Backbone as CSV, one residue per row, in Angstrom:
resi,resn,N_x,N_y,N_z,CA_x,CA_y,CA_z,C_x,C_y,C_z
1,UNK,-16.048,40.226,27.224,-16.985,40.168,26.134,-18.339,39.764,26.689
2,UNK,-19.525,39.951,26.022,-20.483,40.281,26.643,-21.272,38.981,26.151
3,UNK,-22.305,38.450,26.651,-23.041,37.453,26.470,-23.680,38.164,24.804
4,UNK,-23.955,38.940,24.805,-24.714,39.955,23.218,-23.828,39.708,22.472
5,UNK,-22.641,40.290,22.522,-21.516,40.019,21.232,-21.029,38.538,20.634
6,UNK,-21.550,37.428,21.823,-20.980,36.063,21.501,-22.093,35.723,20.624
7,UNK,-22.929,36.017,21.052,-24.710,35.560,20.431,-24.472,35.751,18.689
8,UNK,-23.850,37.609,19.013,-23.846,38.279,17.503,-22.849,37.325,16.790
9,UNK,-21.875,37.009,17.277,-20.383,36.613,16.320,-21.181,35.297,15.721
10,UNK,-21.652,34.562,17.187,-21.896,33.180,16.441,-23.078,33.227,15.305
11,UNK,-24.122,34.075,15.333,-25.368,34.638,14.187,-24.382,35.259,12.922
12,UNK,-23.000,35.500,13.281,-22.843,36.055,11.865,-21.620,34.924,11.114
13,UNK,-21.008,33.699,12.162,-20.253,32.656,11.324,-21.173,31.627,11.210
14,UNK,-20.652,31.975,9.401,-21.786,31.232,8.306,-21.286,29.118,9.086
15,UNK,-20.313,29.227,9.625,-20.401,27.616,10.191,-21.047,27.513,11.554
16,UNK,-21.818,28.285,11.782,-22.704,27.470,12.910,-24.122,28.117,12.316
17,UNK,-24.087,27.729,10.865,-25.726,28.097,9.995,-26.336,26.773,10.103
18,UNK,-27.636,26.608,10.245,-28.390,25.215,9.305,-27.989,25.203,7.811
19,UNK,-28.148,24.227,7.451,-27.864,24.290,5.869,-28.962,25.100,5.298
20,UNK,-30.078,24.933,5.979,-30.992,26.072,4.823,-30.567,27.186,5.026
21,UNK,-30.528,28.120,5.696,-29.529,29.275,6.116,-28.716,29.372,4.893
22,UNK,-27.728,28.585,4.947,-26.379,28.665,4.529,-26.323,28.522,2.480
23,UNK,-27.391,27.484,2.697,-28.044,27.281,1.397,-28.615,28.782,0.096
24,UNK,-29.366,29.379,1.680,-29.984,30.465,0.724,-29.337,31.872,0.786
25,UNK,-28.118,31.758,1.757,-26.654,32.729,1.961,-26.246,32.799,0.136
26,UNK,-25.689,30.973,-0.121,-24.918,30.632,-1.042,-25.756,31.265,-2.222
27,UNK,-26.724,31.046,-2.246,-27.557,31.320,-3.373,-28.012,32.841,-3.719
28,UNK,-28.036,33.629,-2.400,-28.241,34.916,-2.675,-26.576,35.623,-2.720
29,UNK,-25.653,35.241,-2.351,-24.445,35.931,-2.513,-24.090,36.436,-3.687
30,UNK,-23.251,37.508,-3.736,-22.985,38.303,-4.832,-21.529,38.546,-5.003
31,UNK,-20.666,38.674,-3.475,-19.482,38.510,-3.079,-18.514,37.768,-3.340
32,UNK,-17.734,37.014,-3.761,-16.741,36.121,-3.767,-16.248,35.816,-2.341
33,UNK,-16.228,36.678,-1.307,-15.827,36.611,0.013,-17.109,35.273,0.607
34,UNK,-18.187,36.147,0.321,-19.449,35.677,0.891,-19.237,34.096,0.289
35,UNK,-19.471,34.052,-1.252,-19.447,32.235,-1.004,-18.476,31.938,-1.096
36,UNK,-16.837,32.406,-0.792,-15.498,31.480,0.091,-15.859,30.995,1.258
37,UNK,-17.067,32.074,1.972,-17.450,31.768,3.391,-18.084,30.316,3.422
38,UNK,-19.217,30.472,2.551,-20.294,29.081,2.228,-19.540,27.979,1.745
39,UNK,-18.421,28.256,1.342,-17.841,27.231,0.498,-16.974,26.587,1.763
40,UNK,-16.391,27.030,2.364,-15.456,26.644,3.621,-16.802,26.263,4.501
41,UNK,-17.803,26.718,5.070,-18.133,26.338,6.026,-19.260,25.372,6.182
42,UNK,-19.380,24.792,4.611,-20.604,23.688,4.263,-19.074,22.765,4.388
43,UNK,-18.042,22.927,3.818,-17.294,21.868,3.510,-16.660,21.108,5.040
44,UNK,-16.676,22.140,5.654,-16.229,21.490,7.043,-17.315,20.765,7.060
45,UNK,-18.718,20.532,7.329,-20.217,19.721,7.631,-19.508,18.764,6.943
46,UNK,-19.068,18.693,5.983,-19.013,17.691,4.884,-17.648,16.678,5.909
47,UNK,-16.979,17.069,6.223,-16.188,16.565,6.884,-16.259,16.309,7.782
48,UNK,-17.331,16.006,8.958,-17.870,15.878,10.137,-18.259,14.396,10.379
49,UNK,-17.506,13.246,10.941,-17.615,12.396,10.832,-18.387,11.731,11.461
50,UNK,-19.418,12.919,12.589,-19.810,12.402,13.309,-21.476,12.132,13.066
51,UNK,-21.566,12.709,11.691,-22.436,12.753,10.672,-22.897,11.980,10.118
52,UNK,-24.380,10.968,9.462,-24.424,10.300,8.981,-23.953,11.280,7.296
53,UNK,-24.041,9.273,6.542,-23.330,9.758,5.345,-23.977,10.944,4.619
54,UNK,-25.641,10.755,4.234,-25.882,11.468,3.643,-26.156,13.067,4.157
55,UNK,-25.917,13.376,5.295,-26.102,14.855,5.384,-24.531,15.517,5.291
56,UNK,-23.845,14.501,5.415,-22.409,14.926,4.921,-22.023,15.224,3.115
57,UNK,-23.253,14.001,2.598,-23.272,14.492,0.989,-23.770,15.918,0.934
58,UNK,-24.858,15.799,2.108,-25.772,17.468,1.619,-25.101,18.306,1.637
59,UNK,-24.009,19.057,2.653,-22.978,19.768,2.769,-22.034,19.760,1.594
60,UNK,-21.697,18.863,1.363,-20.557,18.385,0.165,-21.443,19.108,-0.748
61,UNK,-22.398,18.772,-1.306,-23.025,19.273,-2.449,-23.239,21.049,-2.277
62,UNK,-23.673,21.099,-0.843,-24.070,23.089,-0.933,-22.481,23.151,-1.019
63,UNK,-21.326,22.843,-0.521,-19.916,23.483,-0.648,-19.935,23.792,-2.263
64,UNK,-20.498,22.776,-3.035,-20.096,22.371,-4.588,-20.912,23.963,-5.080
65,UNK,-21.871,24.255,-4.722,-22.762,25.061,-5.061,-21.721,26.539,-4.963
66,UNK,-21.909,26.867,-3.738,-21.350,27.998,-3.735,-19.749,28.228,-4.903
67,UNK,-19.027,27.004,-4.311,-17.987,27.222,-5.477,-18.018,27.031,-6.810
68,UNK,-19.109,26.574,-7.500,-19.384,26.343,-8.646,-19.786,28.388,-8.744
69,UNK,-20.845,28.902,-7.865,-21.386,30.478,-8.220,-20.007,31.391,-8.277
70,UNK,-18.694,30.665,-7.980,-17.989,31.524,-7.786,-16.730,31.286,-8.632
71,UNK,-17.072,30.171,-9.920,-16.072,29.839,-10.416,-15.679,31.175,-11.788
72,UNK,-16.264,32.053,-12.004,-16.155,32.980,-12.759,-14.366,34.053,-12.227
73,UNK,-14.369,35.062,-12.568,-13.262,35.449,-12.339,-11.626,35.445,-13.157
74,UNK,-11.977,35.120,-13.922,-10.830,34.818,-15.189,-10.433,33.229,-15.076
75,UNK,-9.279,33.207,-15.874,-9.158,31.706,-15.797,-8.458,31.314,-14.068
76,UNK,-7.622,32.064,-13.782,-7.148,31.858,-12.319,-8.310,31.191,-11.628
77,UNK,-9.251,32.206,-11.334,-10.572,31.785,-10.422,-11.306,30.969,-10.650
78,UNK,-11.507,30.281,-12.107,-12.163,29.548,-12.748,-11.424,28.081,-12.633
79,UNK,-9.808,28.032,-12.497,-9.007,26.698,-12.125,-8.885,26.659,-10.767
80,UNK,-9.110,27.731,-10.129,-8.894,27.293,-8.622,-10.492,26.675,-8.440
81,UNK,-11.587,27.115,-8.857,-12.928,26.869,-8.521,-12.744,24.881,-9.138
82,UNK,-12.501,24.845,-10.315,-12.361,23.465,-10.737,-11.394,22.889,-9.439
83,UNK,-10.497,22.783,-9.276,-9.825,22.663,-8.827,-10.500,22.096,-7.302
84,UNK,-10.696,22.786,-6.599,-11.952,22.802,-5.305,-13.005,21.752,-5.400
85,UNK,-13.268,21.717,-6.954,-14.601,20.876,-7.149,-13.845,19.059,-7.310
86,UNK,-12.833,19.203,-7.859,-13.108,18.166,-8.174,-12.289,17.348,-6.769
87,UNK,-11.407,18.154,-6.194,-11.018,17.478,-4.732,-12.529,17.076,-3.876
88,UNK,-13.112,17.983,-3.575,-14.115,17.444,-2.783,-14.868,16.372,-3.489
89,UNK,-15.118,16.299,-4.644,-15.602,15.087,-5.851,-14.992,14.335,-4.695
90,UNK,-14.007,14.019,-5.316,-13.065,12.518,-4.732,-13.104,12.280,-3.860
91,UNK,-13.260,13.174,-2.587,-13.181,13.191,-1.054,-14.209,12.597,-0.654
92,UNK,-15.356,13.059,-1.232,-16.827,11.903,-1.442,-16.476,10.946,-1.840
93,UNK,-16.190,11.004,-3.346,-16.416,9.226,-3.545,-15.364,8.235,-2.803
94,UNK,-14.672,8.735,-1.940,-13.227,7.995,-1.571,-14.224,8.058,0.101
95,UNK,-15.045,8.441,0.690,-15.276,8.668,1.904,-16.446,8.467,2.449
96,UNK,-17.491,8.503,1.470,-18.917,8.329,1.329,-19.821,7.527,0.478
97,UNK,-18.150,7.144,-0.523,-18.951,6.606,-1.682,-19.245,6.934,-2.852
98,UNK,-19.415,6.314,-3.883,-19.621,6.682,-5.094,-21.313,6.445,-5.503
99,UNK,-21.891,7.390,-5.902,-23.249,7.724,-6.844,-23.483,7.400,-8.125
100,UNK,-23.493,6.535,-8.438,-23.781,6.614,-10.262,-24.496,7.354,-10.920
101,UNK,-26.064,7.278,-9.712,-26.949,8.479,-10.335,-26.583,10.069,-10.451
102,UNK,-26.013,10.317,-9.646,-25.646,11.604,-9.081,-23.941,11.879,-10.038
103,UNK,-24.342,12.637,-10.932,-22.670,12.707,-11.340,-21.590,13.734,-10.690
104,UNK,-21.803,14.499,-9.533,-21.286,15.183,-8.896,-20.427,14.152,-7.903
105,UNK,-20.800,12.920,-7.934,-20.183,11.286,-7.091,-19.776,10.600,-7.652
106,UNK,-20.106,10.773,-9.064,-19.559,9.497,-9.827,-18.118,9.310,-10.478
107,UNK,-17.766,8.104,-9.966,-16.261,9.016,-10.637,-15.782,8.482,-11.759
108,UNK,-16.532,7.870,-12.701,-16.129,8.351,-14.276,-16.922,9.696,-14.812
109,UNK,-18.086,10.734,-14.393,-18.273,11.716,-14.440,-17.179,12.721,-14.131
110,UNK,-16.530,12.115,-12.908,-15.835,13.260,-12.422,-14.260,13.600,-13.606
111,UNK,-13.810,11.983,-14.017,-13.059,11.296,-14.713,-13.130,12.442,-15.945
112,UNK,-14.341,12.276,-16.615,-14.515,13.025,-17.767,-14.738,14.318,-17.843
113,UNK,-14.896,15.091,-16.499,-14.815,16.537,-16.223,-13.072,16.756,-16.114
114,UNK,-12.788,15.911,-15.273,-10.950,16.092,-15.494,-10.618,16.435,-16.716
115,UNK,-10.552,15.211,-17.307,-10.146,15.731,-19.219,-10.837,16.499,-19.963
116,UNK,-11.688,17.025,-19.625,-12.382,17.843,-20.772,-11.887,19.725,-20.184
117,UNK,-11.771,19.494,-18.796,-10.765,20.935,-18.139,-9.343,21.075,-18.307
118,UNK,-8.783,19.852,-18.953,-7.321,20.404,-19.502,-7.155,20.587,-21.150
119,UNK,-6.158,21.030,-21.073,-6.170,22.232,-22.773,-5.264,21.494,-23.521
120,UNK,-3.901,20.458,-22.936,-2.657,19.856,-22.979,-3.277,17.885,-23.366
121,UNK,-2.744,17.486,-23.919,-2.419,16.116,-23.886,-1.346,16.062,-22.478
122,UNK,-1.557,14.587,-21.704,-0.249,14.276,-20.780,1.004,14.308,-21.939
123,UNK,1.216,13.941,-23.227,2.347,13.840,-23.527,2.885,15.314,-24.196
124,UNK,1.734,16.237,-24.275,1.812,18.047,-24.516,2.819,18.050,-23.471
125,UNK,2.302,18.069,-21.939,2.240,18.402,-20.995,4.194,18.337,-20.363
126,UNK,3.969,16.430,-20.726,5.100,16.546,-20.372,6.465,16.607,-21.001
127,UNK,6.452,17.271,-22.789,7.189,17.430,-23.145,7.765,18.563,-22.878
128,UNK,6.107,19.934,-22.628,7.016,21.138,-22.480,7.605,21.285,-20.874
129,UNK,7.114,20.145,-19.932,8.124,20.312,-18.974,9.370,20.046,-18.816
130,UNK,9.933,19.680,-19.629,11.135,19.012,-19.619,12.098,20.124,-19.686
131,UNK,11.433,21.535,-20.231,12.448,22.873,-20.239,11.557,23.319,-19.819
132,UNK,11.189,23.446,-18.031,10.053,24.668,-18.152,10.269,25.849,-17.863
133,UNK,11.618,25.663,-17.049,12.351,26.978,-16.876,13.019,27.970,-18.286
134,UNK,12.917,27.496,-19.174,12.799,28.232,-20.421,11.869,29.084,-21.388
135,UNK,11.167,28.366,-20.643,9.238,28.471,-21.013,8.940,30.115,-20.582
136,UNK,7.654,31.148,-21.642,7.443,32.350,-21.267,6.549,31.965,-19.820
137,UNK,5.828,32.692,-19.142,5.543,33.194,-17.914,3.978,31.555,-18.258
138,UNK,3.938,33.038,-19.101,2.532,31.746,-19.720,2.158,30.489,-19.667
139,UNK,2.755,30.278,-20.418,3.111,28.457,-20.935,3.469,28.127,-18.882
140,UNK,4.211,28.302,-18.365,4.669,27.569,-17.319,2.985,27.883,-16.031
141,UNK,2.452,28.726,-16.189,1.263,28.644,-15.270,0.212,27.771,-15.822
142,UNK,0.268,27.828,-17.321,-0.691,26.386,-18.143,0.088,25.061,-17.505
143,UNK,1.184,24.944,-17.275,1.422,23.736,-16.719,1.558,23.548,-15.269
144,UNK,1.311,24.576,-14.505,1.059,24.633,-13.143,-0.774,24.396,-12.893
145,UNK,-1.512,25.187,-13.576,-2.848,24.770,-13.988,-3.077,23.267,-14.121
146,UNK,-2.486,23.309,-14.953,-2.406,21.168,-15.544,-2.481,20.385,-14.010
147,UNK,-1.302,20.656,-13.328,-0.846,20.712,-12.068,-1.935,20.123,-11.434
148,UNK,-2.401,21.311,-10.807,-3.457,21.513,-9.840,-4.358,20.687,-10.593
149,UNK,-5.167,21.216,-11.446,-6.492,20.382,-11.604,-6.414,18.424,-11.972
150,UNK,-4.807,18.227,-11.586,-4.718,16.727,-11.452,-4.449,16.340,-10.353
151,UNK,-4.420,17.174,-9.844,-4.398,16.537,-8.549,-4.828,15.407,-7.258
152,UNK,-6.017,15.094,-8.072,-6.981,14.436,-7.646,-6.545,12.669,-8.131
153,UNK,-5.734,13.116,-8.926,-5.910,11.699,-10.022,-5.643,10.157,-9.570
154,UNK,-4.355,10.850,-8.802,-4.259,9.094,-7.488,-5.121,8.378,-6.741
155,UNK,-5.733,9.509,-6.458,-6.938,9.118,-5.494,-8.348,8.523,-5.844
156,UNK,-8.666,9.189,-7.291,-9.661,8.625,-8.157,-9.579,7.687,-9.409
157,UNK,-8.057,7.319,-9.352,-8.206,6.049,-10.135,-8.378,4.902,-10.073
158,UNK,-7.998,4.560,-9.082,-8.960,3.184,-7.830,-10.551,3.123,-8.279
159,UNK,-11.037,4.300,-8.950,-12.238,4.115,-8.872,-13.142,4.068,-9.974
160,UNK,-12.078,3.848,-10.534,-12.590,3.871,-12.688,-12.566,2.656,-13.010
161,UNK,-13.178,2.315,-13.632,-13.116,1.233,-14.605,-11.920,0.834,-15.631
162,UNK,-11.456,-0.450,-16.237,-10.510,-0.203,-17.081,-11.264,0.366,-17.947
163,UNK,-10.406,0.708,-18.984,-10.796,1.590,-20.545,-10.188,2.805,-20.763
164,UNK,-10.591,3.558,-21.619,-9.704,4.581,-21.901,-9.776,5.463,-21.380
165,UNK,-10.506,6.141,-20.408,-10.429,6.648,-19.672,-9.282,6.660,-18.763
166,UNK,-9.705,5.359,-18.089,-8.748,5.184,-16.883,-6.981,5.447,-17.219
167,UNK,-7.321,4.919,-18.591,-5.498,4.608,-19.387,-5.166,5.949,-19.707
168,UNK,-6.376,7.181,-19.709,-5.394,8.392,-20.076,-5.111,8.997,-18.757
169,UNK,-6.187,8.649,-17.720,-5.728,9.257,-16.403,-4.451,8.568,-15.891
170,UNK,-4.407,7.708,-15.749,-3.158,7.276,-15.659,-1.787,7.820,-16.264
171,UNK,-2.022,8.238,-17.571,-1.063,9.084,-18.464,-0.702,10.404,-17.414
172,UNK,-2.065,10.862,-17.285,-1.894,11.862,-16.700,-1.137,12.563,-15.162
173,UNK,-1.479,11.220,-14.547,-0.394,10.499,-13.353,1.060,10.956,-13.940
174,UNK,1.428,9.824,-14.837,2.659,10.111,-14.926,3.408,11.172,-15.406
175,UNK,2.394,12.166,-16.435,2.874,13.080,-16.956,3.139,14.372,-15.744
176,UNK,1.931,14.195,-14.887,2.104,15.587,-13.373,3.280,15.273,-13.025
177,UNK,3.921,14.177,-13.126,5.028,14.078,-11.628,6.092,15.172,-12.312
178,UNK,5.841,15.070,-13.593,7.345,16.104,-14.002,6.937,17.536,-14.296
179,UNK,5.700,18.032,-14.034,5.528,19.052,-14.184,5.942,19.993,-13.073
180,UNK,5.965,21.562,-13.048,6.700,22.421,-12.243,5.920,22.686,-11.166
């Protein structure tokens, strides 16, 4: 391989971009491929420990960007995009810290984006798991959905306040463990 082709490969992987680069990639993309690319390869920056904190937020935040432009796509693409967002949420505030100003850090913001993206009460949730193998096709991916977008919840309840909030995430704790 030729000194030209290494030059080219590395000019065309979006992870060895500057963030402005990568920034105005995310922002002009039209692709879903294109910002999976931006979305994976700001999020690695974000994970770079060798990083001070805040240019690791900056990354964290362009990852948030691109996957926020790409949360469209039906509901599938739209829970996997939540889904994405609110792990890296936590991964910040559990790693970098929590923002009060900034609600993309904060994690009773993030708290109240959780519940307002599920469709189920925890006690909806975990009644219809109790037969989910009975359940149409439907109903059992709404509770695989449920699933996923709680995923986060162990990790970000350390970081709530008491109140009702915290007391339904907690619900919500217990209600995932029995879901499918």
């Amino acid at each position: 391989m030729s000194a030209g082709s290494d030059r080219r490969s590395s000019q065309d992987d979006p992870s060895t971009w500057p963030s402005e680069r990568l920034q105005a990639f995310a922002a002009d993309a039209r692709d879903r491929s294109q910002l999976e690319s931006a979305r994976v390869a700001a999020q690695q920056h974000a994970y770079d420990a060798d990083q001070p904190h805040d240019v690791r937020r900056h990354w964290a935040a362009l990852s948030l960007l691109a996957n926020r432009r790409m949360s469209g796509g039906g509901a599938e693409g739209s829970a996997r995009a939540l889904q994405h967002d609110f792990m890296l949420r936590t991964w910040v505030i559990e790693h970098l810290g929590p923002e009060d100003d900034d609600s993309d850090w904060n994690a009773e913001a993030l708290a109240a984006d959780t519940l307002a993206a599920l469709a189920l009460s925890p006690s909806e949730a975990a009644t219809l798991a109790t037969d989910w193998r009975e359940l149409p096709l439907e109903q059992i991916r709404e509770l695989r959905r449920h699933k996923n977008l709680t995923a986060h919840l162990e990790r970000l309840i350390g970081h709530l306040k008491p109140g009702p909030t915290h007391d339904r995430l907690l619900q919500w704790i217990e209600a995932r463990a029995l879901l499918p």
